[in-house]
Tab-separated table of C-alpha atoms and ligand atoms in Angstrom:
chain	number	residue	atom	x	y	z
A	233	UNK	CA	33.965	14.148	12.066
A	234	UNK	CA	31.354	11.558	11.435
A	235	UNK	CA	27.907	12.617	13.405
A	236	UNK	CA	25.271	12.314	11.367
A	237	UNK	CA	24.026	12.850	7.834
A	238	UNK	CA	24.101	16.642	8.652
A	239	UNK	CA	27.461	18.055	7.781
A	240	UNK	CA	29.645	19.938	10.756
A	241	UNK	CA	30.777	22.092	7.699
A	242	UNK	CA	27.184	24.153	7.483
A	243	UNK	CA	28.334	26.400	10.691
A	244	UNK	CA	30.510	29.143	10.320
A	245	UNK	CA	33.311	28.275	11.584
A	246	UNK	CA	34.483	31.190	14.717
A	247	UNK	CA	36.385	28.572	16.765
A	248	UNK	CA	38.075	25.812	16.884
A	249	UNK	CA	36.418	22.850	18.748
A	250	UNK	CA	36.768	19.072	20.029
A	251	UNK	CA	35.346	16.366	17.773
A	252	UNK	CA	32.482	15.937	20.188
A	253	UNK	CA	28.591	16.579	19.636
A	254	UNK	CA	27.030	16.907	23.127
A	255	UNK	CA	23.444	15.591	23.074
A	256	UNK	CA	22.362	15.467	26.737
A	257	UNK	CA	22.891	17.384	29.735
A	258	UNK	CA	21.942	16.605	33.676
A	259	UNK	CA	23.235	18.234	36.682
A	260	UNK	CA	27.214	18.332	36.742
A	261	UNK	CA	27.290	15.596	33.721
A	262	UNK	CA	26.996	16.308	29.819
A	263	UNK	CA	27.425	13.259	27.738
A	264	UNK	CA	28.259	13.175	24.090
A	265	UNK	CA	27.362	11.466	20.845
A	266	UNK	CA	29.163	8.149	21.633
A	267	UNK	CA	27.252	7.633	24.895
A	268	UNK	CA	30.554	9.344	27.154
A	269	UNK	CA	29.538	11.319	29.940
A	270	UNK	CA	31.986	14.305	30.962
A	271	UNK	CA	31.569	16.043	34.618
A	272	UNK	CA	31.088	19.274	33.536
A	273	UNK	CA	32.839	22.282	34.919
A	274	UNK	CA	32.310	24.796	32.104
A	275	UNK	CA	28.540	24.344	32.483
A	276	UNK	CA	27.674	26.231	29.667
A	277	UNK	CA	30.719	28.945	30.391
A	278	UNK	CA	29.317	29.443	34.032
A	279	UNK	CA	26.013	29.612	32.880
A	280	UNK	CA	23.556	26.684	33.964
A	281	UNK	CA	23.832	28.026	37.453
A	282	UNK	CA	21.597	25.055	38.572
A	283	UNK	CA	23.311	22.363	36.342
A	284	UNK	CA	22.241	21.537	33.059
A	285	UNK	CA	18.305	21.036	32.567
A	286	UNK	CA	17.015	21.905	36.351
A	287	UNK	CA	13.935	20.774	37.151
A	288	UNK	CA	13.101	24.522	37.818
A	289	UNK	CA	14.060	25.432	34.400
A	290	UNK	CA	12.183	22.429	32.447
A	291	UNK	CA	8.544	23.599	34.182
A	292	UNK	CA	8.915	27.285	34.024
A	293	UNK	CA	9.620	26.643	29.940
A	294	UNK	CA	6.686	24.139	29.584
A	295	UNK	CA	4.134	25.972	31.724
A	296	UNK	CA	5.353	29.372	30.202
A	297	UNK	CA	4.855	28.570	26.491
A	298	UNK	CA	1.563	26.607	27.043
A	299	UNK	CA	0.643	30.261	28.347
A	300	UNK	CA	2.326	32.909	26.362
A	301	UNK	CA	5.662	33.152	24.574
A	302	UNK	CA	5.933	36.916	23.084
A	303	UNK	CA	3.293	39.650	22.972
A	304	UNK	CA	5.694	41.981	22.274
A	305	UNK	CA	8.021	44.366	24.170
A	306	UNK	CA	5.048	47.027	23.287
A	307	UNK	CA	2.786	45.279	26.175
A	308	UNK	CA	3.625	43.888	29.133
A	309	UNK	CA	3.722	40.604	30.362
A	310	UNK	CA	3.446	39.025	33.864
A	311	UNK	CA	6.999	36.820	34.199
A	312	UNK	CA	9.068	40.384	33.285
A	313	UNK	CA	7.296	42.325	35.772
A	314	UNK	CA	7.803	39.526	38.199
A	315	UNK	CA	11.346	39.181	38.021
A	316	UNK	CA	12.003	43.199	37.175
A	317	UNK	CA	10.422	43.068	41.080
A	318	UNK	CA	11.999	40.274	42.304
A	319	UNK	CA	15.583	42.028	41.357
A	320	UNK	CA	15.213	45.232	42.696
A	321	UNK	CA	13.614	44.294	46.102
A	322	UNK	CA	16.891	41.646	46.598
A	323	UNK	CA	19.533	44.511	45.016
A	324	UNK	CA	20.095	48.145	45.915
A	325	UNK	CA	18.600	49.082	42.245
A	326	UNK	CA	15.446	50.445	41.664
A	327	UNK	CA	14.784	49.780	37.545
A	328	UNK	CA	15.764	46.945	35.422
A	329	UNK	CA	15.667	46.558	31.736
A	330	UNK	CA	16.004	42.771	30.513
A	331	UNK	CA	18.489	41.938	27.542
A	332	UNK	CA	19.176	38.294	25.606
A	333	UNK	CA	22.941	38.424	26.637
A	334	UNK	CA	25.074	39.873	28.478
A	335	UNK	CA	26.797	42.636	26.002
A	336	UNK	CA	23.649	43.551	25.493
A	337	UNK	CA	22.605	44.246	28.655
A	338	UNK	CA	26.501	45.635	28.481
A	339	UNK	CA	25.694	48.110	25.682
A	340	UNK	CA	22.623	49.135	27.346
A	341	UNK	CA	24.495	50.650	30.440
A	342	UNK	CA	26.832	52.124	27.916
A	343	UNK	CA	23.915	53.945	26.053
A	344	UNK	CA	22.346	54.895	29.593
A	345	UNK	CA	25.504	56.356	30.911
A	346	UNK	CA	25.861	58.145	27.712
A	347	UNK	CA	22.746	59.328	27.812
A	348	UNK	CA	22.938	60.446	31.479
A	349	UNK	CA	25.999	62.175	30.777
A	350	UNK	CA	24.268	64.262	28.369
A	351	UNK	CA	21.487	65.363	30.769
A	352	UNK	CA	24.522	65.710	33.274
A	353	UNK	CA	26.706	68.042	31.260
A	354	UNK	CA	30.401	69.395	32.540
A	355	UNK	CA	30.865	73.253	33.148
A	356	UNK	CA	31.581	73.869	30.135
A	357	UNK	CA	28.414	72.570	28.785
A	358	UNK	CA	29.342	69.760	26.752
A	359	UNK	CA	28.514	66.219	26.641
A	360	UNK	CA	29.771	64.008	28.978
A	361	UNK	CA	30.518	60.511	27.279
A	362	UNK	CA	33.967	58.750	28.335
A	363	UNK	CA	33.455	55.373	30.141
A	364	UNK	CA	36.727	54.391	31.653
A	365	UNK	CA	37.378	50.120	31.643
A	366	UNK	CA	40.105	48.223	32.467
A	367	UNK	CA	42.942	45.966	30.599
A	368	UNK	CA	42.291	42.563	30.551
A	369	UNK	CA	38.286	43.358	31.318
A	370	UNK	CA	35.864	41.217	29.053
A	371	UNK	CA	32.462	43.161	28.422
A	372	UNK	CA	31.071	41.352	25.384
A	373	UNK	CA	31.817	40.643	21.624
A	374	UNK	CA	29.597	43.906	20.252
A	375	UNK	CA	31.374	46.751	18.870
A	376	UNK	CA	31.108	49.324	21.586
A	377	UNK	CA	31.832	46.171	23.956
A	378	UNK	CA	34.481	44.765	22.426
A	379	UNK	CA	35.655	48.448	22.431
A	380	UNK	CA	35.206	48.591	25.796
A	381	UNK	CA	36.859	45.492	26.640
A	382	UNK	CA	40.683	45.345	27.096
A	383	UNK	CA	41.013	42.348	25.890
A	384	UNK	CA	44.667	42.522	24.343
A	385	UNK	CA	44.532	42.597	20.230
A	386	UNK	CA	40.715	43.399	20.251
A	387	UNK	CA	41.684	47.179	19.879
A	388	UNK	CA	42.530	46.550	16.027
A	389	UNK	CA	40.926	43.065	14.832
A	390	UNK	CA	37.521	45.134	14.004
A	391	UNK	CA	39.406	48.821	14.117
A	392	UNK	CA	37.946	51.306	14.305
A	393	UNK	CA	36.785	51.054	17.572
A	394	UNK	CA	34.085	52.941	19.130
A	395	UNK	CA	35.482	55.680	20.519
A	396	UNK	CA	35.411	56.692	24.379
A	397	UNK	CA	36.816	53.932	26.415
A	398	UNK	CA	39.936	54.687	27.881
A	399	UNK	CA	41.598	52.078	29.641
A	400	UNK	CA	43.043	51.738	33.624
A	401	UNK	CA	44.694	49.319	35.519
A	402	UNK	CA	42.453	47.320	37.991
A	403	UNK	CA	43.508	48.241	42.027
A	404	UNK	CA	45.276	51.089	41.093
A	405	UNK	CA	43.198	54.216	41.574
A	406	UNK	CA	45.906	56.413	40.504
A	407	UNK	CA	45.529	55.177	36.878
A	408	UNK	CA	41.433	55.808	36.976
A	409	UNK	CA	42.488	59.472	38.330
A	410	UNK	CA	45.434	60.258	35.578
A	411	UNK	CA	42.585	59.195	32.918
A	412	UNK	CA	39.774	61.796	34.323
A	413	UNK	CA	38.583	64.436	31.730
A	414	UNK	CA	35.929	67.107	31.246
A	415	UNK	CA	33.997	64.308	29.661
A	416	UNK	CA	34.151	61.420	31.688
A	417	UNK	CA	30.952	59.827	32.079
A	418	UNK	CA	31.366	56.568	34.319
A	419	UNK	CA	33.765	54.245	35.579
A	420	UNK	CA	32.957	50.419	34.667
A	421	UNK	CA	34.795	47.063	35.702
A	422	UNK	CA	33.987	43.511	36.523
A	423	UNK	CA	33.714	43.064	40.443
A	424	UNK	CA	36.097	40.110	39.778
A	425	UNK	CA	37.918	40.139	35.987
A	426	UNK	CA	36.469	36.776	34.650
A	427	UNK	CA	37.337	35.843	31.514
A	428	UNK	CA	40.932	37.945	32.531
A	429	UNK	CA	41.828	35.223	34.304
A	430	UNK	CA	39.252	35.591	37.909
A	431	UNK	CA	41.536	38.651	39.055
A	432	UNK	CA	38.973	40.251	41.895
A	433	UNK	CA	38.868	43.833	42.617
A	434	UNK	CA	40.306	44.715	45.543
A	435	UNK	CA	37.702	45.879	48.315
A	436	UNK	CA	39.899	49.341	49.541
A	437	UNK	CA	39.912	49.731	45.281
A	438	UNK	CA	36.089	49.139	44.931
A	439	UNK	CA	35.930	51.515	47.931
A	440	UNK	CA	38.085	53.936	46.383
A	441	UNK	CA	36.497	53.908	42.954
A	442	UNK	CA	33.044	54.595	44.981
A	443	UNK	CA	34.646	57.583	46.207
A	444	UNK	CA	36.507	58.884	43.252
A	445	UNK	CA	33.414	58.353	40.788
A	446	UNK	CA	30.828	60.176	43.676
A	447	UNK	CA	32.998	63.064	44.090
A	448	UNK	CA	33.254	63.929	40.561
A	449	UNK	CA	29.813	63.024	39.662
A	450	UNK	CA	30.417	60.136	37.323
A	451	UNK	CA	28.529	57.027	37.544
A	452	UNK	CA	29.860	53.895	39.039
A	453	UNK	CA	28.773	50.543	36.495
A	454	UNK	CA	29.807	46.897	37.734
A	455	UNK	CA	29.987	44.259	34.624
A	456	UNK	CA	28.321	41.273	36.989
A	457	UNK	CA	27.610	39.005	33.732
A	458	UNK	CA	29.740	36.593	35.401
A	459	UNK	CA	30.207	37.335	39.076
A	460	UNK	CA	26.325	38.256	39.759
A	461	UNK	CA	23.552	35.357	40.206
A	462	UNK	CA	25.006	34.221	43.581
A	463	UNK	CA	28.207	32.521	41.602
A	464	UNK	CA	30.480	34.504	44.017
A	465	UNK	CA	28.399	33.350	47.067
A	466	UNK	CA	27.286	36.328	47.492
A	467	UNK	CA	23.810	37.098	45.176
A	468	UNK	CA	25.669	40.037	43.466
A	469	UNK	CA	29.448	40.658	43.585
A	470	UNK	CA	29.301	44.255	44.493
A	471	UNK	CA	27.766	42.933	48.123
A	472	UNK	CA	31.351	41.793	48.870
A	473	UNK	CA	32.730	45.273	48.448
A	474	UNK	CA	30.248	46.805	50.746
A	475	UNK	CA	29.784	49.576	47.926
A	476	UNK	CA	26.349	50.863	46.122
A	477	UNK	CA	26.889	50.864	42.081
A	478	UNK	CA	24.432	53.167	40.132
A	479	UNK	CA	24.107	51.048	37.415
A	480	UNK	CA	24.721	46.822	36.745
A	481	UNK	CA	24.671	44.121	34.308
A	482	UNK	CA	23.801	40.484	34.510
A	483	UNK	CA	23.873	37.517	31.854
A	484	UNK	CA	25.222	34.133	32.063
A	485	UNK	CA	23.339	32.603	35.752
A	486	UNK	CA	20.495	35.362	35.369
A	487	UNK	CA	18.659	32.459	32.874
A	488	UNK	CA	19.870	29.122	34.480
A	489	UNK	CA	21.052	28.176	31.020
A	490	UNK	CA	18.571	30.184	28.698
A	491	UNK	CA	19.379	33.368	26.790
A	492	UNK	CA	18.271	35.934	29.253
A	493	UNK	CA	20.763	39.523	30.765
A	494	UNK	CA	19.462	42.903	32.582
A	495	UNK	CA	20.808	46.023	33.278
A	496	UNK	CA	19.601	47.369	36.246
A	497	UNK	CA	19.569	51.560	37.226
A	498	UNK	CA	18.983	53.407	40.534
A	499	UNK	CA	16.095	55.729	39.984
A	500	UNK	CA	18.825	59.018	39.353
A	501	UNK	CA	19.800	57.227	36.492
A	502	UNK	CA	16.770	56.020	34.937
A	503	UNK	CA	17.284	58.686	32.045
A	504	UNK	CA	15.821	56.648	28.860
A	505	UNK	CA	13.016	58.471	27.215
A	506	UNK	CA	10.478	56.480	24.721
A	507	UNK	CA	12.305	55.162	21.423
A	508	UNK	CA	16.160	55.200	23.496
A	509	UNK	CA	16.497	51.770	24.132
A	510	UNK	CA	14.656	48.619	23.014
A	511	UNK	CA	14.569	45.120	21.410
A	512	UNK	CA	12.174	42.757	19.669
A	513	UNK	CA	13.012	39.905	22.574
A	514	UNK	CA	13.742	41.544	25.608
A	515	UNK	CA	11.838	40.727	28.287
A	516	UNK	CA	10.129	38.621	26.557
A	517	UNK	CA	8.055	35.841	29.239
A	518	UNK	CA	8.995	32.896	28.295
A	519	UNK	CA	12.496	34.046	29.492
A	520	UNK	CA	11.520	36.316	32.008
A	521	UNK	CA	9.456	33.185	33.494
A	522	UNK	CA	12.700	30.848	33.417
A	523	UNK	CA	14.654	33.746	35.105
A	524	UNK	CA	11.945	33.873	38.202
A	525	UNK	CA	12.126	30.736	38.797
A	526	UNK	CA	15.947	30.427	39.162
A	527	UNK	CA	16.138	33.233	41.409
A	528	UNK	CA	13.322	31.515	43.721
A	529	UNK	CA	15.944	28.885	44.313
A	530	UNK	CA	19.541	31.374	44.624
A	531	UNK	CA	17.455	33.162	46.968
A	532	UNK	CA	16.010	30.413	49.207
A	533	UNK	CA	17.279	30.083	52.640
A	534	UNK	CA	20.534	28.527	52.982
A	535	UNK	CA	21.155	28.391	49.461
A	536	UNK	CA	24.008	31.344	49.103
A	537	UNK	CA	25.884	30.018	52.271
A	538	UNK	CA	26.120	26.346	50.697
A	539	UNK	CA	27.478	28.482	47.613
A	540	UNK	CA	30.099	29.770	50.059
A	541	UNK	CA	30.828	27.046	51.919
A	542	UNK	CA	31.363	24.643	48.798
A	543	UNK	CA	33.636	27.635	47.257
A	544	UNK	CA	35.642	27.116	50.559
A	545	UNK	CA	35.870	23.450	50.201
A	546	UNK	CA	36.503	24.012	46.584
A	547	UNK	CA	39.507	26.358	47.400
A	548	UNK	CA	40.923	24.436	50.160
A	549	UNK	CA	41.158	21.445	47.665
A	550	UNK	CA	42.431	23.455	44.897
A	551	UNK	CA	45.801	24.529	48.064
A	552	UNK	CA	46.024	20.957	48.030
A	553	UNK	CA	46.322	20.431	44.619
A	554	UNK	CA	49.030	23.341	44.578
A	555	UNK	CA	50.960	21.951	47.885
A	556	UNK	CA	51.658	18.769	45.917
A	557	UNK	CA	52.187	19.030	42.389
A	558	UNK	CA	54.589	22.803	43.197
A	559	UNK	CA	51.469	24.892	41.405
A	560	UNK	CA	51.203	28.740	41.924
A	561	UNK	CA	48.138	28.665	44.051
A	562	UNK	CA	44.290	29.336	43.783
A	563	UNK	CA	42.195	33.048	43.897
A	564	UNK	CA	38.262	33.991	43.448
A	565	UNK	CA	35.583	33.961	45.280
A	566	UNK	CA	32.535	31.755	46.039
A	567	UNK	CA	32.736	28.758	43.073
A	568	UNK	CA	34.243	31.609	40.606
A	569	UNK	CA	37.818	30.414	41.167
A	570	UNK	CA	41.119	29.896	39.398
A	571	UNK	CA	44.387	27.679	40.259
A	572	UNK	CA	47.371	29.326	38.952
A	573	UNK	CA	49.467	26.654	37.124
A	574	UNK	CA	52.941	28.474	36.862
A	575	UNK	CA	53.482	27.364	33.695
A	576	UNK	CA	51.566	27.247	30.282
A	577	UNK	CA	49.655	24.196	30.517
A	578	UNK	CA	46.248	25.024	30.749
A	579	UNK	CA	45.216	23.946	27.432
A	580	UNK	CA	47.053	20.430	27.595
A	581	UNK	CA	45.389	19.896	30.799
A	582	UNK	CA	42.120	20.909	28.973
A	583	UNK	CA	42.813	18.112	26.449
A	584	UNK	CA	43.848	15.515	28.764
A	585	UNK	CA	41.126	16.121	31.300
A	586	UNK	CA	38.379	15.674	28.555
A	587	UNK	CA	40.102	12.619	26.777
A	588	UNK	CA	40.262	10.649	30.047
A	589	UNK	CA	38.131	7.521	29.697
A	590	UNK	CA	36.135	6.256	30.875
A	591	UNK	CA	34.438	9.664	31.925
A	592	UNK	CA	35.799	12.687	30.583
A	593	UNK	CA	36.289	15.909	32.717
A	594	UNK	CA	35.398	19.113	30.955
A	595	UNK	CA	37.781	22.452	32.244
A	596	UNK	CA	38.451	25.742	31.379
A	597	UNK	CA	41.630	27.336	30.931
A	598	UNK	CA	41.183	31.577	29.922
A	599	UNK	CA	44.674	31.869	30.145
A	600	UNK	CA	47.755	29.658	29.194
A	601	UNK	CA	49.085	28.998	33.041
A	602	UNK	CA	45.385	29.333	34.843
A	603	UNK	CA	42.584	26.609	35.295
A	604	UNK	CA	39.096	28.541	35.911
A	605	UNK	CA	36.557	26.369	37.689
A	606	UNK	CA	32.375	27.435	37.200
A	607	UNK	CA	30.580	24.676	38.375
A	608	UNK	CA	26.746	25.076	39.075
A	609	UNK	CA	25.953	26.900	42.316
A	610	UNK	CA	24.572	23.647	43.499
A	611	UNK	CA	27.728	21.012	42.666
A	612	UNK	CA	27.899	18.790	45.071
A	613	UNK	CA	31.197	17.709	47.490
A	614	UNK	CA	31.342	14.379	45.881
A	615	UNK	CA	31.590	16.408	42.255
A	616	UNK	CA	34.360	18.347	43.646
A	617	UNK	CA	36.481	15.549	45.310
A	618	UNK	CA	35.920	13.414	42.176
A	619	UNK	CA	36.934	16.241	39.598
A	620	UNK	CA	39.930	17.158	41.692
A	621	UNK	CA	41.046	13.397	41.740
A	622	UNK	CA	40.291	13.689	38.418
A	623	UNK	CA	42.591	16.926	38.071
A	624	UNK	CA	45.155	15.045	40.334
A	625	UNK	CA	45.573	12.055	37.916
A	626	UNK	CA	46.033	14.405	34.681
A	627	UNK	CA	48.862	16.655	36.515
A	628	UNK	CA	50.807	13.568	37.820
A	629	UNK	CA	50.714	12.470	33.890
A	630	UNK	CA	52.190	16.374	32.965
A	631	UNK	CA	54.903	16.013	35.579
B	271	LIG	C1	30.348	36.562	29.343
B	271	LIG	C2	30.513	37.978	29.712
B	271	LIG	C3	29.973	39.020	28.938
B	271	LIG	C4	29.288	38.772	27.613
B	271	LIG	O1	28.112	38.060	27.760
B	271	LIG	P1	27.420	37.429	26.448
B	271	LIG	O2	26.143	36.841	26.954
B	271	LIG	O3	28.370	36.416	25.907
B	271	LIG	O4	27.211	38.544	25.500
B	271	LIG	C5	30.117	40.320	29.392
B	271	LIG	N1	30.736	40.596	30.546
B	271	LIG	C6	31.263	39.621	31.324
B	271	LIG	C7	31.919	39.998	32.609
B	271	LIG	C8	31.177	38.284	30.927
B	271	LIG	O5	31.728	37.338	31.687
């Protein structure tokens, strides 16, 4: 592809990718070397919670490195503390340790657990250390994450795997119980299985889970990378469950676009001892600082009901969508939501949506026969009636 003088070629190629450079971002819209704007509902793989380059976002980063970019996770700095606060007095946690993404902040609540479960040995005095996951979860692209994940075909690209993960099937409690041993540790899933296609927990299953995991001691982790940071219109995921996790992740929304994740602990949990966990970045204030300021505006008033309400709208557009072209129907909660296609062409509607002229339409299909929609939190009703007329002109082209 012909950019510029710098040649495509230098990256390592890990995926394959439209001939497109993107060179500006605003809101809902990205627009792309050739001056074509795209309305955007990727957003940075639900990440720019707020739309590409809030104003929010732009002053926290300007003010914050005029002031003080990294003195190093040995001191600390003013932004972490703030937003370490601001967390726990909006969640039902108590400690949070700040990560640069989210299987980071993913292997963190692995290594806690693990260490937990050592301090919390069985009756027969060994280690505790099994974390069971679920098929189709997605917990990150590290080792122990990708070990954790069940993914299909991720247990052997990179075998072996980390050991310790054994996997259940999502609502079915039965499978969590069958998988129990002397040394299970934890029980971890994603409120709502994102990147497995937006397949939500049930709440009598999170209920259950609470149950099974408090009875036998284990600790219950929720993966809220992707459903936490208001996206489900709720500000975390677990709040739709009406369940208390011990320990939970966050990533994607947590930085409004910027590499930022936490992990976040009750106090019973908060195990780590000096030289356990740590990182050169994390919590480092320019990010911390971007991170305080997009929570400011998912927790102002009214904010997480407009999520809600435009998740509705969203949804009941999405039942239209299905009622006329003979689709499958739509799931998710809050603007974390999926229309099931009932048949493979997710990634041809991918390609046709973005080569529309003369605005392009950027989607996301995770699976074959799914669309999954992450537009920011604050995407307005016009944005959603013109994608899914948008949407509307590509399927009557498929039929
Ligand atoms: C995206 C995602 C991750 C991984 O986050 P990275 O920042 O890409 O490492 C982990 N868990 C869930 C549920 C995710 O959606």
């Amino acid at each position: 592809m012909e950019f510029s003088e710098y040649d495509i070629d230098s990256l390592l190629s890990i995926t394959t990718r439209p001939p497109l450079v993107f060179t500006e971002g605003q809101g809902m819209w990205m627009t792309d070397h050739k001056g074509k704007r795209y309305l955007d509902y990727l957003q940075g793989w639900a990440v720019n919670c707020l739309g590409h380059s809030p104003q929010c976002v732009q002053d926290a980063l300007a003010l914050q490195a005029k002031k003080l970019i990294n003195p190093s996770p040995a001191f600390y700095n003013e932004p972490s503390i703030r937003l370490a606060s601001m967390l726990v007095k909006h969640s039902v946690f108590d400690r949070v340790f700040f990560a640069n993404s989210g299987a980071e902040a993913n292997e963190g609540a692995i290594k806690l657990a693990r260490k937990w479960g050592k301090k919390n040995k069985n009756e027969a005095g060994l280690d505790r250390f099994e974390i069971i996951t679920f098929d189709h979860s997605f917990h990150g692209r590290t080792l122990a994450t990708m070990s954790a994940s069940g993914k299909p075909g991720w247990d052997t690209i990179f075998a072996p795997q980390v050991p310790g993960f054994p996997k259940a099937d999502l609502n079915d409690i039965s499978s969590v119980e069958k998988l129990l041993t002397d040394r299970t540790v934890a029980v971890m899933l994603e409120p709502v299985q994102g990147e497995g296609g937006v397949i939500p927990a049930t709440p009598e299953f999170m209920r259950a889970l609470r149950e099974l995991t408090t009875k036998n001691n284990l600790l219950l982790i929720v993966d809220e990378v992707q459903t936490g940071m208001g996206r489900t219109g709720r500000l975390f995921g677990y709040e739709l469950f009406g369940v208390v996790p011990d320990i939970m992740t966050l990533g994607k929304g947590i930085g409004g676009g910027v590499p930022l994740a936490a992990m976040l602990c009750r106090e019973a949990v908060a195990v780590f001892e000096p030289g356990d966990q740590g990182g050169t970045y994390n919590g480092n204030p320019l990010m911390t600082a971007v991170g305080a300021a997009v929570l400011e505006q998912l927790v102002a008033p009214g904010f997480l009901p407009s999520v809600e309400e435009k998740g509705n709208y969203l949804a009941a557009q999405l039942n239209m969508l299905t009622e006329r072209f003979g689709l499958a129907g739509e799931r998710g909660y809050g603007l974390l939501r999926a229309l099931k296609l009932g048949r493979d062409i997710g990634p041809k509607i991918v390609d046709s949506a973005r080569e529309m002229e003369p605005v392009g339409l950027l989607l996301n299909s995770p699976r074959p026969d799914l669309l999954r929609f992450m537009p920011a939190l604050n995407v307005t009703t016009g944005e959603i009636d013109q994608m899914i007329s948008m949407l509307s002109d590509v399927l009557t082209r498929l039929r």
